[in-house]
Every structure is written in C-alpha cells, then in structure tokens.
GROMACS .gro file of N, CA and C in nm:
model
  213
    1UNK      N    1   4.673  10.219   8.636
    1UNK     CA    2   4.550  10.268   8.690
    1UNK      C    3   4.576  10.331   8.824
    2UNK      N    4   4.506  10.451   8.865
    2UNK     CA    5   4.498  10.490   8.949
    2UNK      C    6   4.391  10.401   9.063
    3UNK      N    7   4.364  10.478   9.167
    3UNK     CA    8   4.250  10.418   9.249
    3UNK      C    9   4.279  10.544   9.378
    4UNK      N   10   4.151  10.610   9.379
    4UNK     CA   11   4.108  10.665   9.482
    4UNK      C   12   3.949  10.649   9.532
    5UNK      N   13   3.954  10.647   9.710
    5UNK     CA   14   3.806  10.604   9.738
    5UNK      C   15   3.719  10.744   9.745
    6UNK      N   16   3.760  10.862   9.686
    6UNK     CA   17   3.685  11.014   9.678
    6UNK      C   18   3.587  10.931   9.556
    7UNK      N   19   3.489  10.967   9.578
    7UNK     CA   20   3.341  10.968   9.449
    7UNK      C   21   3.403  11.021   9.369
    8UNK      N   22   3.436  11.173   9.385
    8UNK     CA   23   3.450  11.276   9.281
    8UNK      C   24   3.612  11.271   9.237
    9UNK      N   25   3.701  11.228   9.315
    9UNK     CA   26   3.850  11.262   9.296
    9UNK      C   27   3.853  11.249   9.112
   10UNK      N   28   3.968  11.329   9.152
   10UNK     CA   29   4.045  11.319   8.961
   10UNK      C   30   3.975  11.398   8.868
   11UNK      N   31   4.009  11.428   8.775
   11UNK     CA   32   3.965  11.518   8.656
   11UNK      C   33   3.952  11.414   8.534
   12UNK      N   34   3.860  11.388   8.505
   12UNK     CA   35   3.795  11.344   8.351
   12UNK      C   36   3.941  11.350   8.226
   13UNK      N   37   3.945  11.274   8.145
   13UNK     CA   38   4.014  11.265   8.010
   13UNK      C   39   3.920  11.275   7.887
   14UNK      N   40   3.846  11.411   7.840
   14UNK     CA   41   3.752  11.357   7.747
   14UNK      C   42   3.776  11.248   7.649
   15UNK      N   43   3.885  11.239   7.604
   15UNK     CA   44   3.880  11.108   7.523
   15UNK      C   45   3.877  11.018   7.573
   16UNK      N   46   3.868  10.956   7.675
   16UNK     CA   47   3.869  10.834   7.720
   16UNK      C   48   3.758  10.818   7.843
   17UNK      N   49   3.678  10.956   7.880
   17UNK     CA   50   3.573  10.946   7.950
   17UNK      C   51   3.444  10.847   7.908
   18UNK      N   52   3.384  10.804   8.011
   18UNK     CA   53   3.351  10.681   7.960
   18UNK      C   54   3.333  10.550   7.845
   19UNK      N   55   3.472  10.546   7.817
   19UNK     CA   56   3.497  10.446   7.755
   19UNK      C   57   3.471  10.309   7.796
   20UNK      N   58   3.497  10.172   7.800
   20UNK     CA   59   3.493  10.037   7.844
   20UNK      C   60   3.569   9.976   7.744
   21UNK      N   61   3.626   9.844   7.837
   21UNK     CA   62   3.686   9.729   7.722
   21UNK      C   63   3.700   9.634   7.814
   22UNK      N   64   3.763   9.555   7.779
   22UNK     CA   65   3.811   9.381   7.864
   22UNK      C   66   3.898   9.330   7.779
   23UNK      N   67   3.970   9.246   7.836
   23UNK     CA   68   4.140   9.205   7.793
   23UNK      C   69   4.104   9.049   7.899
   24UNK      N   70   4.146   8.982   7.835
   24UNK     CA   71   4.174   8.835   7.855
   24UNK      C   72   4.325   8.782   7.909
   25UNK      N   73   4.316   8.718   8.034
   25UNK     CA   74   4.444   8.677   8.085
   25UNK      C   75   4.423   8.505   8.046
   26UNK      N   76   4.552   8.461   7.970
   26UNK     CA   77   4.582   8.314   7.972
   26UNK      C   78   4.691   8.278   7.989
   27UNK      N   79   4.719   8.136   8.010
   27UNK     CA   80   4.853   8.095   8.078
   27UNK      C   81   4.945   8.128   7.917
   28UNK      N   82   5.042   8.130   7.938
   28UNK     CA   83   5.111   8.135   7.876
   28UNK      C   84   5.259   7.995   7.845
   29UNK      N   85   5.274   7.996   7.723
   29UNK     CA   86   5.364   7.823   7.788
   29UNK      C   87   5.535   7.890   7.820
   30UNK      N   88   5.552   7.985   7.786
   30UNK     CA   89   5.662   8.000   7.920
   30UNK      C   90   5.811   7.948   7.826
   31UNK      N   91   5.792   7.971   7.707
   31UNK     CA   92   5.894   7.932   7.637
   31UNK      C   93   5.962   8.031   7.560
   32UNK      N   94   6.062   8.015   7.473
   32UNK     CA   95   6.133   8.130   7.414
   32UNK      C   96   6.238   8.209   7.443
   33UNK      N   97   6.309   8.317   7.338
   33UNK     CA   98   6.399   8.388   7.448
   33UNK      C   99   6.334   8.461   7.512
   34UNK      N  100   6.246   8.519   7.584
   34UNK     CA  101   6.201   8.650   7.610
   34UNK      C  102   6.209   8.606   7.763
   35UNK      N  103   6.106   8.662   7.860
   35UNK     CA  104   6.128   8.690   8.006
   35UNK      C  105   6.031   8.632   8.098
   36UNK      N  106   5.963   8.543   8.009
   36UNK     CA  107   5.832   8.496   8.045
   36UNK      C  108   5.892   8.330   8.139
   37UNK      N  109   5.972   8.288   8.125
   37UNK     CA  110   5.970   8.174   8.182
   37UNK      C  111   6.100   8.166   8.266
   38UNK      N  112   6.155   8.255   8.281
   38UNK     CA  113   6.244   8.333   8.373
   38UNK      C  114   6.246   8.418   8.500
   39UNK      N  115   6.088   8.424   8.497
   39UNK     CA  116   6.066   8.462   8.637
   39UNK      C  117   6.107   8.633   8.683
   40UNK      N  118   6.068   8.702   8.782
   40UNK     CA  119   6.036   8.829   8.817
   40UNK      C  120   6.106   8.864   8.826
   41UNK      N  121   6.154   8.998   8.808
   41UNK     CA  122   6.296   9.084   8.822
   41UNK      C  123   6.254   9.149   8.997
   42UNK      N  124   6.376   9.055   9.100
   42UNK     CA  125   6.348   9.155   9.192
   42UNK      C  126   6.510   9.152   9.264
   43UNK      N  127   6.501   9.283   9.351
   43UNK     CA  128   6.619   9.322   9.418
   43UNK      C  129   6.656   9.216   9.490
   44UNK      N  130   6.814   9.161   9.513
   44UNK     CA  131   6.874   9.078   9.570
   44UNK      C  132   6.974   9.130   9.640
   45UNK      N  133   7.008   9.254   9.681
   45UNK     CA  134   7.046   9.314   9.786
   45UNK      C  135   7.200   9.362   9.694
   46UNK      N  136   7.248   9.328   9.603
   46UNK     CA  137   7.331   9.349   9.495
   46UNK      C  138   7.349   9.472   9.379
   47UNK      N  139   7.424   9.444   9.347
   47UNK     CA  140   7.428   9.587   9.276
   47UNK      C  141   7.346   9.559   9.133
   48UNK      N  142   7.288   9.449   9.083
   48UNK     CA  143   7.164   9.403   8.978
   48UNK      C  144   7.074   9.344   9.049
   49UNK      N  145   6.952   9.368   8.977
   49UNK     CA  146   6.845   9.269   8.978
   49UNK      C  147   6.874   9.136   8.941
   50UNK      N  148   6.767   9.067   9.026
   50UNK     CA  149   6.778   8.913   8.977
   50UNK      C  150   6.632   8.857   8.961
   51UNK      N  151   6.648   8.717   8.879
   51UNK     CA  152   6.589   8.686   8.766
   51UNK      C  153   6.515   8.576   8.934
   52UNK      N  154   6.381   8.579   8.925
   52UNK     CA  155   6.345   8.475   9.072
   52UNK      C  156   6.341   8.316   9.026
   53UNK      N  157   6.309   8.339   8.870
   53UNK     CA  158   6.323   8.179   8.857
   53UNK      C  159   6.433   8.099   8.788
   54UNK      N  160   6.498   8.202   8.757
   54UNK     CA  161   6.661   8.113   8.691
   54UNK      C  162   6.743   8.215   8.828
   55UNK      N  163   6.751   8.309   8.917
   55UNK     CA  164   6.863   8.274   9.043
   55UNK      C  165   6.954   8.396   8.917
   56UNK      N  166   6.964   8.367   8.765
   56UNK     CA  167   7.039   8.494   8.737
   56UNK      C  168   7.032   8.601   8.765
   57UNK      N  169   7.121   8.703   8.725
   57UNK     CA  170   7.133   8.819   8.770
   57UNK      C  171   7.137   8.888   8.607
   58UNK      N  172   7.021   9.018   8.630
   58UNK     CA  173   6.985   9.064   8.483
   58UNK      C  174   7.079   9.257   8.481
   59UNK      N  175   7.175   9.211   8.396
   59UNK     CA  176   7.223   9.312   8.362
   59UNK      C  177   7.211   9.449   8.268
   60UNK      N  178   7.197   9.535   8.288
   60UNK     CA  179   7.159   9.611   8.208
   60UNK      C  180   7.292   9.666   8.109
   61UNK      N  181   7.288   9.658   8.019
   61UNK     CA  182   7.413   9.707   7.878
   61UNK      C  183   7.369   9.791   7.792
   62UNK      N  184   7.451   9.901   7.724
   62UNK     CA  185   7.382   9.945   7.626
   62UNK      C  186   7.402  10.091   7.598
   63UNK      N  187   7.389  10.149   7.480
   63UNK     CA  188   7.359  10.302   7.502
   63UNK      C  189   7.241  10.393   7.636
   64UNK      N  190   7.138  10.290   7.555
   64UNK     CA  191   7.012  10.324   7.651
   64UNK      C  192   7.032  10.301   7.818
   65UNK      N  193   7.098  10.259   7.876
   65UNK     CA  194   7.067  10.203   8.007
   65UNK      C  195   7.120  10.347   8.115
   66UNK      N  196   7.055  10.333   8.172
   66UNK     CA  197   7.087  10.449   8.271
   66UNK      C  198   7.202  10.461   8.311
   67UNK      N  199   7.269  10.345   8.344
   67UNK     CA  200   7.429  10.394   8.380
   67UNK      C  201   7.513  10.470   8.251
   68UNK      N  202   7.523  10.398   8.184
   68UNK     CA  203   7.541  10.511   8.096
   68UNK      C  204   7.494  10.700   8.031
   69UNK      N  205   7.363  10.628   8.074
   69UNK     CA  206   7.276  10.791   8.090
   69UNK      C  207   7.344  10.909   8.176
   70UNK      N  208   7.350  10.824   8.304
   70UNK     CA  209   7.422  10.937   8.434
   70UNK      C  210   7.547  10.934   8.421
   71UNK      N  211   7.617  10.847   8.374
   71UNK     CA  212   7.757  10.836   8.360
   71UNK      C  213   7.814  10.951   8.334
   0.00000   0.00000   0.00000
C-alpha cells in the first residue's frame, strides 16, 4: 500500500476503484519447516542475512538467487 496525505494524490485503478475487503490476523503456532518460527530476516553487518530468532544465518543457493543472476 501506498499512503499519501494529498486528498486527490494518485490516479484511480478502474478495476479495483472502489473496491473493499478485510483479512483476519491470527497467531499462528510457529511450527514446521517454513520461516514462521524462525524469526525475521535482518542485516547482521555480514555478508548474509540473519534469522533474529534462531541467531542463523540464511543463505541464499540456487539458480534463482541473485548472485548467481549478476555473476
């Protein structure tokens, strides 16, 4: 989402001009392989990100990953 305090700012999307909805936030139990109970990916001054609630360090591998991209 954007956010500007202009009344008028921005240009309309007819398809999605006045639309509405709502989405529900719940806890989640934080289990599994995925990224949910592992905590936030943030910079640790290192050459990877790190994981804030396991202290790991999240590597990126792969065709897809940018180092390889620019490589």
């Amino acid at each position: 989402m954007a956010v500007n305090s202009h009344q008028n700012a921005g240009i309309a999307v007819d398809l999605y001009d006045s639309l509405s909805g709502s989405f529900a936030v719940q806890e989640t139990d934080k289990s599994g392989p995925d990224f949910q109970g592992k905590g936030r990916l943030t910079y640790a001054n290192k050459d990877f990100l790190q994981l804030s609630g396991s202290r790991k360090y999240f590597i990126i591998s792969g065709a897809d990953a940018a180092e390889n991209l620019l490589a």
